[in-house]
Amino acid sequence: QVQLVESGGGLVQAGGSLRVSCAASGRAFSTFAMAWFRQAPGKEREFVAGISRSGRNTFYAEDVKGRFTISRDNAKNTVYLQMNSLKYEDTAVYYCAADRKGVTYSSVGYDYWGQGTQVTVSS
């Protein structure tokens, strides 16, 4: 019903910046809380950032707070993750997720997922 497509991943050197985007289909985008998760090889998928339906409330994992910023443009059906001061440890596949119930820190229960976009930080 709702499709999420990530873009903007790539290779960046440590200390650099990158912005990934998630475009959603459908006219119900504003009824979903949105979140970014990431998964590195051999690790579990982990919460990175979340944003409420209106965009008034944002949430961040402790290790990205102050470096990453999540935002949304409901008119464009798009959510963004601006990543600054990137570290090698940020290397992962980044996934966009949508949840009708609101932002949660667990990957369990999200209604829709994108296919992911690879972010690689070189040292």
PDB file of C-alpha atoms in Angstrom:
ATOM      1  CA  GLN A   1       0.000   0.000   0.000  1.00  0.00           C
ATOM      2  CA  VAL A   2       2.756   2.441   0.973  1.00  0.00           C
ATOM      3  CA  GLN A   3       6.161   2.224  -0.667  1.00  0.00           C
ATOM      4  CA  LEU A   4       9.329   3.744   0.764  1.00  0.00           C
ATOM      5  CA  VAL A   5      12.404   4.324  -1.387  1.00  0.00           C
ATOM      6  CA  GLU A   6      15.711   5.477   0.071  1.00  0.00           C
ATOM      7  CA  SER A   7      18.379   7.325  -1.862  1.00  0.00           C
ATOM      8  CA  GLY A   8      21.497   9.391  -1.304  1.00  0.00           C
ATOM      9  CA  GLY A   9      23.816   6.793   0.142  1.00  0.00           C
ATOM     10  CA  GLY A  10      27.397   6.510  -0.974  1.00  0.00           C
ATOM     11  CA  LEU A  11      31.033   6.726   0.022  1.00  0.00           C
ATOM     12  CA  VAL A  12      32.251   9.556   2.225  1.00  0.00           C
ATOM     13  CA  GLN A  13      35.450  10.116   4.175  1.00  0.00           C
ATOM     14  CA  ALA A  14      35.476  10.306   7.956  1.00  0.00           C
ATOM     15  CA  GLY A  15      34.469  13.742   9.189  1.00  0.00           C
ATOM     16  CA  GLY A  16      32.394  14.410   6.112  1.00  0.00           C
ATOM     17  CA  SER A  17      28.655  14.787   5.598  1.00  0.00           C
ATOM     18  CA  LEU A  18      25.939  12.995   3.701  1.00  0.00           C
ATOM     19  CA  ARG A  19      22.171  13.327   3.404  1.00  0.00           C
ATOM     20  CA  VAL A  20      19.960  10.355   2.729  1.00  0.00           C
ATOM     21  CA  SER A  21      16.345  10.684   1.644  1.00  0.00           C
ATOM     22  CA  CYS A  22      13.262   8.511   1.829  1.00  0.00           C
ATOM     23  CA  ALA A  23      10.440   9.129  -0.615  1.00  0.00           C
ATOM     24  CA  ALA A  24       7.020   7.705   0.228  1.00  0.00           C
ATOM     25  CA  SER A  25       4.175   6.943  -2.108  1.00  0.00           C
ATOM     26  CA  GLY A  26       0.566   7.723  -1.334  1.00  0.00           C
ATOM     27  CA  ARG A  27      -1.292  10.611   0.221  1.00  0.00           C
ATOM     28  CA  ALA A  28      -1.259   9.275   3.789  1.00  0.00           C
ATOM     29  CA  PHE A  29       2.374  10.187   4.500  1.00  0.00           C
ATOM     30  CA  SER A  30       1.490  12.748   7.154  1.00  0.00           C
ATOM     31  CA  THR A  31      -0.387  10.114   9.185  1.00  0.00           C
ATOM     32  CA  PHE A  32       2.811   8.109   9.768  1.00  0.00           C
ATOM     33  CA  ALA A  33       5.593   8.666  12.203  1.00  0.00           C
ATOM     34  CA  MET A  34       8.888   8.031  10.426  1.00  0.00           C
ATOM     35  CA  ALA A  35      12.207   6.613  11.503  1.00  0.00           C
ATOM     36  CA  TRP A  36      15.653   5.684  10.279  1.00  0.00           C
ATOM     37  CA  PHE A  37      17.324   2.431  11.246  1.00  0.00           C
ATOM     38  CA  ARG A  38      20.696   1.059  10.231  1.00  0.00           C
ATOM     39  CA  GLN A  39      22.297  -2.340  10.046  1.00  0.00           C
ATOM     40  CA  ALA A  40      25.994  -3.108   9.795  1.00  0.00           C
ATOM     41  CA  PRO A  41      27.339  -6.538   8.797  1.00  0.00           C
ATOM     42  CA  GLY A  42      27.045  -8.998  11.648  1.00  0.00           C
ATOM     43  CA  LYS A  43      24.981  -6.629  13.778  1.00  0.00           C
ATOM     44  CA  GLU A  44      21.314  -6.218  14.599  1.00  0.00           C
ATOM     45  CA  ARG A  45      19.248  -3.489  13.020  1.00  0.00           C
ATOM     46  CA  GLU A  46      19.340  -0.465  15.326  1.00  0.00           C
ATOM     47  CA  PHE A  47      17.324   2.706  15.747  1.00  0.00           C
ATOM     48  CA  VAL A  48      18.996   5.886  14.537  1.00  0.00           C
ATOM     49  CA  ALA A  49      16.407   8.668  14.514  1.00  0.00           C
ATOM     50  CA  GLY A  50      12.661   9.210  14.497  1.00  0.00           C
ATOM     51  CA  ILE A  51      10.228  12.020  13.806  1.00  0.00           C
ATOM     52  CA  SER A  52       6.579  12.535  14.707  1.00  0.00           C
ATOM     53  CA  ARG A  53       3.767  12.978  12.197  1.00  0.00           C
ATOM     54  CA  SER A  54       3.914  16.757  12.335  1.00  0.00           C
ATOM     55  CA  GLY A  55       7.689  16.944  12.563  1.00  0.00           C
ATOM     56  CA  ARG A  56       7.494  18.779  15.887  1.00  0.00           C
ATOM     57  CA  ASN A  57       9.155  15.985  17.855  1.00  0.00           C
ATOM     58  CA  THR A  58      12.394  14.220  17.017  1.00  0.00           C
ATOM     59  CA  PHE A  59      14.259  11.369  18.666  1.00  0.00           C
ATOM     60  CA  TYR A  60      17.853  10.204  18.331  1.00  0.00           C
ATOM     61  CA  ALA A  61      20.048   7.349  19.369  1.00  0.00           C
ATOM     62  CA  GLU A  62      22.622   8.548  21.877  1.00  0.00           C
ATOM     63  CA  ASP A  63      25.609   7.860  19.649  1.00  0.00           C
ATOM     64  CA  VAL A  64      24.312  10.038  16.797  1.00  0.00           C
ATOM     65  CA  LYS A  65      22.839  12.885  18.841  1.00  0.00           C
ATOM     66  CA  GLY A  66      24.419  16.176  17.860  1.00  0.00           C
ATOM     67  CA  ARG A  67      25.705  14.777  14.572  1.00  0.00           C
ATOM     68  CA  PHE A  68      22.567  13.595  12.757  1.00  0.00           C
ATOM     69  CA  THR A  69      19.358  15.507  12.064  1.00  0.00           C
ATOM     70  CA  ILE A  70      16.070  13.997  10.926  1.00  0.00           C
ATOM     71  CA  SER A  71      13.486  16.131   9.154  1.00  0.00           C
ATOM     72  CA  ARG A  72      10.424  15.696   6.983  1.00  0.00           C
ATOM     73  CA  ASP A  73       8.610  17.561   4.259  1.00  0.00           C
ATOM     74  CA  ASN A  74       5.030  16.339   4.220  1.00  0.00           C
ATOM     75  CA  ALA A  75       4.257  18.301   1.061  1.00  0.00           C
ATOM     76  CA  LYS A  76       6.927  16.248  -0.726  1.00  0.00           C
ATOM     77  CA  ASN A  77       6.206  12.955   1.061  1.00  0.00           C
ATOM     78  CA  THR A  78       9.862  12.793   2.017  1.00  0.00           C
ATOM     79  CA  VAL A  79      11.903  12.269   5.169  1.00  0.00           C
ATOM     80  CA  TYR A  80      15.596  13.137   5.383  1.00  0.00           C
ATOM     81  CA  LEU A  81      18.557  12.225   7.517  1.00  0.00           C
ATOM     82  CA  GLN A  82      21.394  14.725   7.498  1.00  0.00           C
ATOM     83  CA  MET A  83      24.574  13.068   8.740  1.00  0.00           C
ATOM     84  CA  ASN A  84      27.511  15.225   9.785  1.00  0.00           C
ATOM     85  CA  SER A  85      30.880  14.409  11.348  1.00  0.00           C
ATOM     86  CA  LEU A  86      30.618  10.891  10.019  1.00  0.00           C
ATOM     87  CA  LYS A  87      32.653   8.134  11.604  1.00  0.00           C
ATOM     88  CA  TYR A  88      33.790   4.789  10.283  1.00  0.00           C
ATOM     89  CA  GLU A  89      31.396   3.177  12.763  1.00  0.00           C
ATOM     90  CA  ASP A  90      28.458   4.797  10.953  1.00  0.00           C
ATOM     91  CA  THR A  91      29.022   2.498   7.986  1.00  0.00           C
ATOM     92  CA  ALA A  92      25.822   0.513   7.461  1.00  0.00           C
ATOM     93  CA  VAL A  93      22.772   0.040   5.308  1.00  0.00           C
ATOM     94  CA  TYR A  94      20.298   2.740   6.291  1.00  0.00           C
ATOM     95  CA  TYR A  95      16.600   1.902   6.222  1.00  0.00           C
ATOM     96  CA  CYS A  96      13.541   4.124   6.290  1.00  0.00           C
ATOM     97  CA  ALA A  97      10.481   2.930   8.208  1.00  0.00           C
ATOM     98  CA  ALA A  98       6.919   4.142   8.776  1.00  0.00           C
ATOM     99  CA  ASP A  99       4.614   3.488  11.721  1.00  0.00           C
ATOM    100  CA  ARG A 100       0.973   4.538  12.146  1.00  0.00           C
ATOM    101  CA  LYS A 101       1.263   4.253  15.929  1.00  0.00           C
ATOM    102  CA  GLY A 102       4.169   6.653  16.383  1.00  0.00           C
ATOM    103  CA  VAL A 103       7.929   6.475  16.843  1.00  0.00           C
ATOM    104  CA  THR A 104       9.326   3.507  18.725  1.00  0.00           C
ATOM    105  CA  TYR A 105      12.929   2.472  19.252  1.00  0.00           C
ATOM    106  CA  SER A 106      12.347  -1.126  18.233  1.00  0.00           C
ATOM    107  CA  SER A 107      12.235  -2.284  14.630  1.00  0.00           C
ATOM    108  CA  VAL A 108       9.379  -4.603  15.567  1.00  0.00           C
ATOM    109  CA  GLY A 109       5.967  -3.306  14.640  1.00  0.00           C
ATOM    110  CA  TYR A 110       6.794  -0.783  11.928  1.00  0.00           C
ATOM    111  CA  ASP A 111       4.238  -0.963   9.152  1.00  0.00           C
ATOM    112  CA  TYR A 112       6.472  -0.293   6.142  1.00  0.00           C
ATOM    113  CA  TRP A 113      10.152  -0.489   5.261  1.00  0.00           C
ATOM    114  CA  GLY A 114      12.294   0.747   2.426  1.00  0.00           C
ATOM    115  CA  GLN A 115      14.916  -1.336   0.655  1.00  0.00           C
ATOM    116  CA  GLY A 116      17.840   0.447   2.272  1.00  0.00           C
ATOM    117  CA  THR A 117      20.715   2.574   1.022  1.00  0.00           C
ATOM    118  CA  GLN A 118      24.389   1.851   1.674  1.00  0.00           C
ATOM    119  CA  VAL A 119      26.450   4.424   3.537  1.00  0.00           C
ATOM    120  CA  THR A 120      30.175   3.744   3.665  1.00  0.00           C
ATOM    121  CA  VAL A 121      32.562   5.918   5.660  1.00  0.00           C
ATOM    122  CA  SER A 122      36.236   5.535   4.851  1.00  0.00           C
ATOM    123  CA  SER A 123      38.965   6.048   7.414  1.00  0.00           C
TER     124      SER A 123
END
